[in-house]
Structure formats: C-alpha cells, structure tokens
Coordinates of C-alpha atoms in Angstrom, one line a residue:
M1 CA -20.1 -12.8 57.2
S2 CA -21.1 -14.2 60.4
E3 CA -18.0 -16.4 60.6
A4 CA -16.0 -12.9 60.1
K5 CA -17.9 -11.4 63.1
D6 CA -17.5 -14.6 65.1
D7 CA -13.6 -14.1 64.4
N8 CA -13.9 -10.3 65.6
K9 CA -15.5 -11.3 68.8
N10 CA -12.9 -14.2 69.7
L11 CA -10.1 -11.6 68.6
D12 CA -11.7 -9.1 71.3
R13 CA -11.6 -11.9 74.0
L14 CA -7.8 -12.7 73.1
T15 CA -5.7 -11.0 75.7
P16 CA -1.7 -10.3 74.5
R17 CA -0.9 -13.2 76.9
E18 CA -3.4 -15.4 75.0
I19 CA -2.1 -14.3 71.7
V20 CA 1.4 -15.4 72.7
A21 CA 0.2 -18.8 73.9
E22 CA -1.8 -19.3 70.6
L23 CA 1.6 -18.6 68.8
D24 CA 3.6 -21.1 71.3
K25 CA 1.6 -23.9 69.8
Y26 CA 3.4 -23.5 66.3
I27 CA 6.5 -21.5 67.5
V28 CA 9.6 -22.3 69.7
G29 CA 11.0 -19.5 71.9
Q30 CA 11.2 -15.9 70.5
K31 CA 9.1 -14.6 73.6
K32 CA 10.2 -10.7 72.6
A33 CA 8.7 -11.3 69.2
K34 CA 5.7 -12.8 70.0
R35 CA 5.1 -10.1 72.8
A36 CA 5.7 -7.2 70.4
V37 CA 3.1 -8.8 67.7
A38 CA 0.7 -9.5 70.4
V39 CA 0.6 -6.1 71.7
A40 CA 0.4 -4.7 68.2
L41 CA -2.5 -7.1 67.5
R42 CA -4.2 -5.9 70.8
N43 CA -3.9 -2.3 69.9
R44 CA -5.6 -2.7 66.5
T45 CA -8.6 -3.9 68.5
R46 CA -8.4 -1.1 70.9
R47 CA -8.1 1.4 68.3
L48 CA -11.4 0.3 66.6
K49 CA -13.1 0.7 69.9
L50 CA -12.3 4.6 70.1
D51 CA -14.2 7.5 69.0
P52 CA -13.6 8.2 65.1
E53 CA -11.9 11.5 65.7
I54 CA -9.1 9.8 68.0
R55 CA -9.2 6.4 66.0
E56 CA -7.9 8.2 62.7
D57 CA -4.8 9.6 64.5
I58 CA -3.7 6.3 65.7
A59 CA -1.2 4.8 63.5
P60 CA 0.0 1.2 63.8
K61 CA 3.5 0.6 65.5
N62 CA 5.3 -1.2 62.8
I63 CA 7.7 -3.9 63.8
L64 CA 11.2 -4.6 62.5
M65 CA 12.6 -8.2 63.2
I66 CA 16.2 -8.8 63.3
G67 CA 17.6 -12.3 63.3
P68 CA 19.3 -15.1 61.3
T69 CA 17.1 -17.1 58.8
G70 CA 15.1 -20.1 60.1
V71 CA 14.4 -18.7 63.5
G72 CA 10.6 -18.1 62.8
K73 CA 10.2 -14.3 61.7
T74 CA 8.0 -15.2 58.8
E75 CA 6.0 -17.8 60.8
I76 CA 5.2 -15.5 63.5
A77 CA 3.7 -13.0 61.3
R78 CA 1.9 -15.7 59.2
R79 CA 0.3 -17.4 62.2
L80 CA -0.6 -13.8 63.7
A81 CA -2.5 -12.9 60.4
R82 CA -4.3 -16.1 60.6
L83 CA -5.1 -15.8 64.2
A84 CA -6.6 -12.2 63.5
N85 CA -8.3 -13.5 60.1
S86 CA -6.4 -10.6 58.5
P87 CA -5.5 -10.1 55.0
F88 CA -1.9 -11.0 54.8
I89 CA 1.0 -11.2 52.0
K90 CA 4.7 -11.7 52.3
V91 CA 6.8 -9.8 50.0
E92 CA 10.6 -9.6 49.5
A93 CA 11.9 -6.1 49.3
T94 CA 14.6 -7.2 46.5
K95 CA 11.9 -8.0 44.2
Y96 CA 11.1 -4.2 43.9
T97 CA 13.0 -1.5 41.9
E98 CA 13.2 1.9 42.0
V99 CA 10.9 3.9 39.7
G100 CA 12.3 4.2 36.3
Y101 CA 13.7 0.7 36.3
V102 CA 12.2 -2.3 34.8
G103 CA 10.6 -4.4 37.5
R104 CA 7.8 -4.2 39.9
D105 CA 6.8 -1.1 41.7
V106 CA 6.2 -1.1 45.5
E107 CA 2.7 -0.2 45.1
S108 CA 2.1 -3.6 43.9
M109 CA 2.3 -4.9 47.2
V110 CA -0.8 -3.1 48.3
R111 CA -2.7 -4.4 45.1
D112 CA -1.6 -7.9 46.1
L113 CA -2.8 -7.4 49.5
M114 CA -6.1 -6.4 48.4
A115 CA -6.4 -9.3 46.0
A116 CA -6.0 -11.6 49.0
G117 CA -8.5 -9.6 50.9
I118 CA -11.0 -10.1 48.0
Q119 CA -10.4 -13.6 48.0
M120 CA -10.8 -14.1 51.9
V121 CA -14.1 -12.2 51.8
K122 CA -15.4 -13.8 48.7
Q123 CA -14.7 -17.6 50.0
E124 CA -16.5 -16.4 53.2
M125 CA -19.6 -15.1 51.5
Q126 CA -19.6 -18.3 49.0
E127 CA -19.8 -20.4 52.3
T128 CA -23.1 -18.7 53.2
V129 CA -24.5 -19.6 49.9
T130 CA -23.3 -23.2 49.7
S131 CA -26.6 -24.8 49.9
E132 CA -28.3 -22.6 47.4
A133 CA -25.6 -22.8 45.2
E134 CA -25.8 -26.7 45.3
K135 CA -29.5 -26.6 44.6
R136 CA -28.9 -24.6 41.6
A137 CA -26.0 -26.5 40.3
E138 CA -28.0 -29.6 40.5
E139 CA -30.6 -28.2 38.3
A140 CA -28.4 -26.7 35.8
L141 CA -26.7 -30.3 35.7
L142 CA -30.3 -31.9 35.0
D143 CA -30.7 -29.5 32.3
L144 CA -27.5 -30.8 30.5
L145 CA -28.4 -34.4 31.1
L146 CA -32.3 -34.3 30.3
P147 CA -32.6 -31.3 27.5
G148 CA -36.5 -30.3 27.0
P149 CA -38.2 -32.6 24.3
G150 CA -39.2 -30.7 21.0
K151 CA -37.2 -27.8 21.9
K152 CA -35.2 -27.8 18.8
R153 CA -38.0 -28.5 16.5
K154 CA -40.0 -25.7 17.8
E155 CA -37.2 -23.1 17.5
A156 CA -36.6 -24.5 13.8
R157 CA -40.4 -23.7 13.1
T158 CA -40.9 -20.5 14.7
G159 CA -37.6 -19.2 15.8
K160 CA -36.9 -17.4 12.2
P161 CA -39.2 -15.3 10.1
V162 CA -41.0 -16.5 7.1
V163 CA -38.9 -15.0 4.2
R164 CA -39.5 -15.0 0.3
P165 CA -36.7 -14.5 -2.1
M166 CA -36.8 -11.1 -3.9
G167 CA -38.9 -11.0 -7.0
T168 CA -40.8 -14.1 -6.6
F169 CA -44.2 -12.5 -5.8
S170 CA -47.2 -11.8 -7.6
I171 CA -50.4 -9.8 -6.9
N172 CA -53.7 -11.3 -8.5
P173 CA -56.8 -10.3 -6.4
E174 CA -59.5 -11.6 -8.8
S175 CA -58.0 -15.4 -8.6
G176 CA -59.8 -18.0 -6.8
E177 CA -63.4 -18.8 -6.5
G178 CA -64.0 -17.2 -3.2
G179 CA -62.5 -13.7 -4.5
A180 CA -59.8 -14.1 -2.1
G181 CA -56.4 -14.4 -3.3
L182 CA -52.8 -12.9 -2.5
I183 CA -53.1 -9.3 -1.7
G184 CA -49.6 -8.8 -0.3
T185 CA -46.2 -10.2 0.4
A186 CA -42.6 -9.4 1.6
I187 CA -39.9 -8.3 -0.8
Q188 CA -37.2 -7.6 1.7
V189 CA -34.9 -10.7 2.9
G190 CA -35.4 -10.6 6.8
I191 CA -39.2 -9.6 7.0
P192 CA -41.8 -11.7 7.6
A193 CA -44.6 -12.2 5.0
F194 CA -48.0 -11.9 5.6
F195 CA -50.7 -13.6 3.7
K196 CA -54.4 -14.1 3.3
S197 CA -55.0 -16.9 1.4
T198 CA -57.4 -19.7 0.8
P199 CA -57.4 -23.2 2.5
D200 CA -56.1 -24.7 -0.8
S201 CA -53.1 -22.7 -0.8
P202 CA -49.4 -24.0 0.2
S203 CA -49.4 -21.4 3.0
G204 CA -52.8 -22.5 4.1
A205 CA -51.8 -26.2 4.3
G206 CA -48.9 -25.3 6.3
E207 CA -50.8 -23.5 8.7
E208 CA -53.4 -26.2 9.3
A209 CA -50.4 -28.6 9.7
D210 CA -49.3 -26.3 12.4
Q211 CA -52.5 -26.1 14.1
A212 CA -52.9 -29.7 14.0
E213 CA -49.4 -30.3 15.6
G214 CA -50.4 -27.5 17.9
A215 CA -53.7 -29.4 18.8
G216 CA -51.9 -32.6 19.3
E217 CA -49.2 -31.0 21.5
T218 CA -51.9 -29.4 23.7
A219 CA -53.7 -32.9 23.9
G220 CA -50.8 -35.0 25.1
G221 CA -49.2 -31.8 27.0
A222 CA -50.0 -33.1 30.2
N223 CA -48.7 -36.6 29.7
A224 CA -45.4 -35.4 28.1
A225 CA -44.8 -32.9 31.1
G226 CA -45.7 -35.8 33.6
E227 CA -43.2 -38.3 31.9
K228 CA -40.7 -35.6 31.8
S229 CA -41.0 -34.8 35.2
A230 CA -40.6 -38.6 36.3
T231 CA -37.6 -39.0 34.2
R232 CA -36.3 -36.1 35.8
E233 CA -36.8 -37.1 39.2
K234 CA -35.1 -40.5 38.5
I235 CA -31.7 -38.9 37.1
R236 CA -32.0 -36.6 39.9
A237 CA -32.0 -39.7 42.0
M238 CA -29.2 -41.3 40.3
L239 CA -27.0 -38.2 40.5
R240 CA -27.7 -38.0 44.1
E241 CA -26.5 -41.7 44.3
G242 CA -23.3 -41.2 42.5
K243 CA -24.3 -43.5 39.4
L244 CA -23.6 -40.8 36.9
E245 CA -20.2 -39.3 38.1
D246 CA -18.3 -40.8 35.2
K247 CA -20.8 -39.8 32.4
T248 CA -19.8 -36.7 30.2
V249 CA -21.4 -33.6 29.5
E250 CA -20.8 -30.7 27.4
L251 CA -21.0 -27.2 29.0
M252 CA -19.8 -23.6 28.5
V253 CA -17.2 -22.5 31.2
N254 CA -15.9 -18.9 32.0
Q255 CA -12.4 -18.7 31.5
S256 CA -10.3 -15.7 32.6
P257 CA -8.2 -14.1 29.5
Q258 CA -4.5 -15.1 29.6
F259 CA -2.5 -12.0 28.5
P260 CA 1.6 -12.2 28.4
S261 CA 3.4 -11.1 31.6
F262 CA 5.3 -8.1 31.5
E263 CA 6.6 -5.1 33.4
M264 CA 6.2 -1.6 32.7
L265 CA 8.1 1.6 33.7
G266 CA 6.0 3.5 36.5
G267 CA 3.3 1.0 36.8
G268 CA -0.2 1.6 35.4
M269 CA -0.7 -2.1 34.9
E270 CA -4.1 -2.1 36.8
E271 CA -5.7 -0.1 33.8
I272 CA -4.0 -2.1 31.3
E273 CA -5.1 -5.5 32.5
S274 CA -8.8 -4.2 33.1
S275 CA -8.8 -2.9 29.6
L276 CA -7.6 -6.2 27.9
S277 CA -9.7 -8.2 30.3
G278 CA -13.0 -6.1 28.9
I279 CA -11.9 -6.3 25.3
A280 CA -11.7 -10.0 25.4
G281 CA -15.0 -10.2 27.2
F282 CA -16.6 -8.0 24.4
F283 CA -15.4 -10.4 21.8
G284 CA -16.6 -13.5 23.6
G285 CA -13.2 -14.6 24.6
N286 CA -14.2 -15.4 28.1
K287 CA -16.3 -18.4 27.3
K288 CA -15.4 -21.8 26.2
K289 CA -17.0 -25.2 25.4
K290 CA -15.7 -28.0 27.5
V291 CA -16.7 -31.7 27.7
V292 CA -16.3 -32.9 31.2
T293 CA -17.4 -35.6 33.7
V294 CA -20.5 -35.1 35.7
A295 CA -18.3 -34.9 38.9
R296 CA -16.5 -32.2 37.3
A297 CA -19.3 -30.0 36.0
R298 CA -20.9 -30.3 39.4
E299 CA -17.9 -28.5 40.8
I300 CA -17.8 -26.0 37.9
L301 CA -21.5 -25.4 38.1
R302 CA -21.4 -25.1 41.8
A303 CA -18.7 -22.5 41.7
E304 CA -20.5 -20.4 39.2
E305 CA -23.5 -20.4 41.1
A306 CA -22.0 -19.4 44.1
E307 CA -20.4 -16.5 42.2
K308 CA -23.8 -15.4 40.7
L309 CA -25.2 -15.4 44.3
I310 CA -22.7 -12.9 46.0
D311 CA -22.8 -9.5 45.8
R312 CA -19.4 -8.2 44.0
D313 CA -19.7 -4.5 45.2
L314 CA -20.4 -5.8 48.8
V315 CA -17.4 -8.2 48.3
S316 CA -15.1 -5.2 47.3
D317 CA -16.4 -3.0 50.1
E318 CA -15.8 -5.5 52.6
A319 CA -12.3 -6.4 51.4
R320 CA -11.1 -2.9 51.3
Q321 CA -12.4 -2.3 54.8
R322 CA -10.7 -5.3 56.1
V323 CA -7.5 -4.5 54.2
E324 CA -7.4 -0.8 55.5
Q325 CA -8.2 -1.7 59.2
K326 CA -6.7 -5.2 59.6
G327 CA -4.4 -5.8 56.9
I328 CA -0.9 -7.0 57.5
I329 CA 2.3 -6.9 54.8
F330 CA 5.3 -8.7 56.0
I331 CA 8.6 -7.2 54.1
D332 CA 11.2 -10.0 54.1
E333 CA 15.0 -9.4 53.1
I334 CA 14.8 -5.8 53.9
D335 CA 18.4 -6.0 55.0
K336 CA 19.5 -6.5 51.3
I337 CA 18.2 -2.9 50.4
A338 CA 20.1 -1.5 53.2
V339 CA 22.9 0.7 51.7
R340 CA 26.3 0.8 53.5
G341 CA 28.3 3.9 53.9
D342 CA 31.1 2.6 51.7
R343 CA 28.9 1.5 48.9
G344 CA 29.8 1.9 45.4
G345 CA 27.8 1.7 42.3
G346 CA 26.6 -1.8 40.7
P347 CA 23.7 -3.6 42.4
D348 CA 23.4 -0.9 45.1
V349 CA 22.3 1.8 42.4
S350 CA 18.6 1.5 43.1
R351 CA 18.5 0.1 46.7
E352 CA 18.1 3.5 48.3
G353 CA 15.5 4.3 45.6
V354 CA 13.4 1.3 46.6
Q355 CA 13.7 2.6 50.2
R356 CA 12.3 6.0 49.1
D357 CA 9.5 4.2 47.2
I358 CA 8.4 2.3 50.1
L359 CA 8.4 5.1 52.7
P360 CA 5.1 6.6 51.5
I361 CA 3.5 3.3 51.5
V362 CA 4.6 2.7 55.1
E363 CA 3.7 6.0 55.9
G364 CA 0.1 5.9 54.7
A365 CA -0.9 6.6 51.1
T366 CA -3.8 6.1 48.9
V367 CA -2.9 3.3 46.1
N368 CA -5.3 2.8 43.1
T369 CA -6.5 -0.6 42.6
K370 CA -9.2 -2.4 40.2
W371 CA -11.3 -2.7 43.0
G372 CA -10.8 0.9 43.9
P373 CA -8.7 3.1 46.1
V374 CA -7.0 1.6 49.0
N375 CA -5.5 3.5 52.0
T376 CA -2.5 2.4 53.7
D377 CA -2.6 4.3 56.9
H378 CA -3.6 1.6 59.2
V379 CA -2.1 -1.2 57.2
L380 CA 0.4 -2.9 60.0
F381 CA 3.9 -3.3 58.4
I382 CA 6.3 -6.0 59.7
A383 CA 9.8 -6.1 58.3
A384 CA 12.5 -8.5 58.7
G385 CA 16.2 -9.3 57.8
A386 CA 19.2 -10.9 58.9
F387 CA 21.2 -7.9 58.9
N388 CA 24.5 -9.9 59.0
V389 CA 26.2 -7.9 56.4
S390 CA 24.4 -4.4 56.7
K391 CA 22.8 -2.9 59.8
P392 CA 19.4 -1.3 60.6
S393 CA 21.3 1.9 60.8
D394 CA 22.1 1.7 56.9
L395 CA 18.3 2.2 56.1
I396 CA 17.4 5.7 55.3
P397 CA 16.6 7.6 58.5
E398 CA 13.0 8.3 57.3
L399 CA 12.2 4.5 56.9
Q400 CA 13.9 3.8 60.1
G401 CA 11.5 6.1 62.1
R402 CA 8.5 4.2 60.4
F403 CA 9.5 1.0 62.0
P404 CA 9.6 2.4 65.8
L405 CA 9.5 -1.5 67.2
R406 CA 12.7 -3.3 66.8
V407 CA 12.9 -7.0 68.1
E408 CA 16.0 -9.2 68.0
L409 CA 15.3 -12.7 67.4
D410 CA 17.6 -15.4 69.1
S411 CA 19.5 -18.0 67.3
L412 CA 18.4 -21.6 67.9
G413 CA 20.4 -24.1 69.7
K414 CA 20.1 -27.8 70.9
D415 CA 17.6 -27.2 73.5
E416 CA 15.2 -25.3 70.9
F417 CA 15.8 -27.8 68.2
L418 CA 14.6 -30.6 70.8
R419 CA 11.5 -28.8 71.4
I420 CA 11.0 -27.9 67.7
L421 CA 11.0 -31.8 67.0
T422 CA 8.5 -32.8 69.4
E423 CA 6.3 -29.8 71.0
P424 CA 4.3 -27.8 68.3
K425 CA 1.3 -29.2 66.5
N426 CA 3.1 -29.5 63.3
A427 CA 6.3 -30.8 65.0
L428 CA 8.7 -32.4 62.3
I429 CA 8.5 -35.9 63.9
K430 CA 4.7 -35.7 63.5
Q431 CA 4.9 -34.9 59.9
Y432 CA 7.2 -37.7 59.1
T433 CA 5.3 -40.0 61.1
G434 CA 2.0 -39.3 59.4
L435 CA 3.7 -39.5 55.9
L436 CA 5.1 -42.9 56.3
A437 CA 1.9 -44.0 57.8
T438 CA 0.1 -43.3 54.6
E439 CA 2.4 -46.2 53.2
N440 CA 1.6 -48.5 56.2
V441 CA 4.9 -48.0 57.6
E442 CA 4.9 -47.3 61.4
I443 CA 7.8 -45.5 62.8
S444 CA 8.8 -44.3 66.2
F445 CA 11.5 -42.3 67.7
T446 CA 13.2 -43.0 71.0
P447 CA 14.0 -40.1 73.2
G448 CA 17.9 -40.7 72.5
A449 CA 17.4 -40.5 69.0
V450 CA 15.5 -36.9 69.0
E451 CA 18.2 -35.7 71.4
R452 CA 20.9 -36.9 68.9
L453 CA 18.9 -35.2 65.9
A454 CA 18.9 -31.9 67.8
V455 CA 22.7 -32.1 68.6
L456 CA 23.6 -32.8 65.2
A457 CA 21.5 -30.1 63.8
A458 CA 23.0 -27.4 66.3
D459 CA 26.4 -29.0 65.7
V460 CA 26.4 -28.5 61.7
N461 CA 24.9 -25.1 62.1
S462 CA 28.0 -24.0 64.0
R463 CA 30.4 -25.4 61.7
L464 CA 28.5 -24.4 58.4
E465 CA 26.1 -21.9 57.6
N466 CA 23.6 -21.2 60.4
I467 CA 20.0 -21.7 58.6
G468 CA 18.2 -22.3 61.9
A469 CA 15.6 -24.7 62.1
R470 CA 15.6 -25.4 58.5
R471 CA 18.7 -27.5 59.3
L472 CA 16.4 -29.9 60.7
H473 CA 14.5 -30.5 57.6
T474 CA 17.3 -31.3 55.8
I475 CA 18.7 -33.8 58.8
M476 CA 15.3 -35.5 58.7
E477 CA 15.2 -35.9 54.9
A478 CA 19.1 -37.4 55.0
L479 CA 18.0 -39.8 57.8
L480 CA 14.6 -40.9 56.5
E481 CA 15.6 -40.9 52.4
E482 CA 16.2 -44.6 52.5
L483 CA 13.2 -45.7 54.3
S484 CA 10.9 -43.3 52.4
F485 CA 12.3 -45.0 49.0
E486 CA 11.7 -48.3 50.3
A487 CA 8.3 -47.9 52.4
P488 CA 5.9 -49.2 49.5
D489 CA 8.0 -52.2 49.2
I490 CA 8.5 -53.2 52.9
A491 CA 4.8 -52.3 54.0
P492 CA 3.3 -53.3 56.4
A493 CA 6.4 -52.6 58.7
A494 CA 7.2 -51.0 62.1
V495 CA 10.7 -49.1 62.3
S496 CA 12.2 -47.9 65.4
V497 CA 14.5 -44.9 64.9
T498 CA 17.3 -45.2 67.7
V499 CA 20.8 -43.5 68.6
D500 CA 22.5 -46.1 66.5
Y501 CA 20.1 -45.8 63.6
V502 CA 20.9 -42.1 63.5
N503 CA 24.6 -42.4 63.7
E504 CA 24.7 -44.9 61.2
K505 CA 22.6 -42.7 58.7
L506 CA 24.1 -39.4 59.5
S507 CA 27.9 -39.6 61.2
G508 CA 29.6 -40.1 57.9
I509 CA 27.9 -37.0 56.4
V510 CA 28.2 -34.8 59.4
T511 CA 31.8 -35.5 60.1
D512 CA 32.9 -34.9 56.5
Q513 CA 32.7 -31.1 56.3
D514 CA 33.0 -30.8 52.7
L515 CA 30.5 -33.3 51.9
G516 CA 28.3 -32.0 54.6
R517 CA 28.4 -28.7 52.9
Y518 CA 26.4 -29.6 49.8
I519 CA 24.0 -32.2 51.5
L520 CA 23.1 -30.3 54.5

C-alpha cells in the first residue's frame, strides 16, 4: 500500500502542465484533449482536499471526445489512468443492449471496473508480502520433496480405531491363572475396543510391540531428527542453486470453477456466479491434483501463499474506495448508439434504450457487485466517437448534459506522422528496430526514408479511408514484411532503409488504389 500512497503524493505534485508533458511523451498533438483531461484529473485531487460536506457535492466533469479513428482518443484516456494509478476499463457502447434484450446490461461496466480495481489493489498488496510468500513457498516445496519419515506407518497404526466384527466377542472373567480375563469388548463397528488382558493375550503382545517400537523411536529420535534436518538443508541448498528445477512433484492446486458463458435478461449474473462458485467449492470442485516441475510448483505455491497473506476484506474495501474516488470508464463508439432524427426501425430499435440505461450510471448510481455495492457518483466517464455519420446532438438531451466538456481532436497529417514515427517513447521505428535486433539484424532509417513514410501514410489516408495513425502500422508492416520473414536466415546483417528502399517496397502498392484498398 505504500506504493499507492507514493503514487498519490506524486499525483498531488503534478500540475496540469506537467500532466500534459507526461502525455506528450506518448501522444503527438491533440493539445485541447490533453488539457481537458489534465484539468479533470487535477480537479479530482483538489476535490479530495476539501471538507467532506463540500466534497460530496462536486461531481466530475465528464468528457466527450470527438474525432476520427486513430487520432489518440483511447490512448489519452489509458495513459491518463496509468499516470493517476486509477482503476480503468475501456468498453464499447455497441456491446450493450437495452433491458429486455439478450446481451450485456450497462451495469456490467461498473462490475468490470470493480474487478480491475480488485486486481490492482491485490497486486500491490502481494508485492508487500513477496519475501514472506517466497519463504513459505520454499518450505512447502521442501515438504513435497522430503515427506516426513514414518508418517504413513504411524497413521496406519494409530489413525483408525480398533474395531471388532460384530458377534465375535466372549465374556469369561474366570479364565487365566491370574484371574484376569476379557471383561468387555465393543460390539459396534467404528467404536474402539477396551481390553484388560494378560500379557499372554494377542492384544497384550501387540501393545508390547508398540511399546518396544515407541522405545526404539524415542532412543533414535534425536539421530533421526538430526539426519532429517541435515537432508532438508541439503535439498534447500540444491533448490536455491537451481539444481532441482526439472524435477517433478505432485501438489494440490486451486482452480476456479468454469461455467458456460451466457447472458440473462435483466442481469442478475453476479448472484448466480457467486452461488455456482459456492456450490462447486462445497463439493470439492476447486481442488485438483497436478504433476508439475519444481520451477512451476514454486510459482504456484508462491501465488497461493501470497493470496493467504493478504486480507481479502481489506482488498475489497480499498478497491471500492479507489474505484469510487479515482475510477475512470472510457466508453468508445458512443456515436454508434446515437439515434438520428430520420431513423426507422432495424438496428436503431434499442439504441435510445441503451442511452437511457447508461444515463443513471453516468449521473451516479449504486451498482451491486460480488464485492459489495459500488457508487458511481464520482467515477470519471470519458466518451468518444468519430461522429462522421451521426452528431453529438443526436444523443438524448439528458446524456448530452452529463458530458459537459466536449473536445474535438484534430486529424493527423504528414507532420504528425513524422513525429509519431520518431518522437514518442514507444515510437514505431523504435519498436521495429528492437524487434529485428532480437534476430541480430540491425536496421537504420535515413531521415529521407522516415519523411517518405509519413508522406505515403498521409496520401493513402486522403485517398482511402482515414484511419489516422493506424495507417502507419500497415505501412510499416508492408515495408518490412520481406525483411521480417528473412531475418533469421540472413542474420547477422545490417540494413539501411533509404528513400529508394521505401519506394521499391511501397510505390506499387500505394499507386494501385484497388490493391491498396485491401492491403493498406
């Protein structure tokens, strides 16, 4: 949890200008959108510093991003959530249906966000107990490799009660020279027998044998314990040196019950999933024997021990708090559920209903999840769409009012493509250079070649469908397809990508519009 606190402190120090600077490392252009999300993020930290009475009345200013595909809408939201260490999910509005239709209900987006928050908090807590989990996993692994001596023999002797078959007893108190005979026995299966017998009786001989064995164990107990400890330490040293990684062991592993995926009218899946999981656990369906290598067993045991060391209730409480105060839901393709005024029937039949169902979630509602109720009053919603067919005004007025901030993102041209290829931390040229370097093939791009790639991408976007920066991916794949295929055969090698190389690989495809429509 210290990591989460450090992230909060770092976020407090980030001004809107610094937030934009961080986004600039990965996204080219789109200053308006970056400023809008930076202010929205900063306002969240400001709200948390206010008095509780005022804090609850300040709702987040949700954002509607308008722009063509491939200009950075999703990437801005995702990088913002990562920067703020906030639970984040991306959903598509077209995946949801109105209540009464078969499909996903809109409340499932909140449940998905809560699941993301649980996973985030659990991972942070497990990192704090890593060393202790590794110690416990090592001890459990040693138990698998070196079971205790005589354990099974002892369990076989004392683990079950002594039982006489019914009808085989007799009572004869006057037998024997000492006047001591059998005075009682059990006649019920499963109840141990009680004897008072002479030393000559079979039961007495058994007791003497047990006593002699016990005396032998006591006499040699110290030596056996010492030998066992020494052997255990030798195996521990071999484990730490990695000499037993390929050895196989058998262990019981936990497995989540698998149920067929299906949708229900009106939701209710949370309760059904919890009930089915509980039934499977009751009948022992969540345990399975598995033979794995020592290396794999160590990973499984470490994960199980880390799971035991963390407090599940604390995880749920922290995740719920983080989701309600810092959660971000990115709703993509919202223009696809906008209903035009000249609509008819067909696919538009439930679009307005989906908007009505989304409205209470965005306004603020309490959604039941298997981790408890989650309130969405202060969840930040960022919606996005191209709106090349419909318009934002085609959304129902109530939903428009819940997205007061509207930002139009600019289309990308040659200059932006040139920067995307070279400037960001994850620039495309850096990616492909690193990929081929793993095959011992070193490629370098001349400035003229990079500029030529940007020009070609902008040209194809203008003549065909404008898919934004995604066009660069198709251009780069077509450019390096042959080299990527032959890299293992020609390595080691150094290849220089020049303007002529680009023209040779791409000119025919780009000039042929019919072929380019399918390839690019």
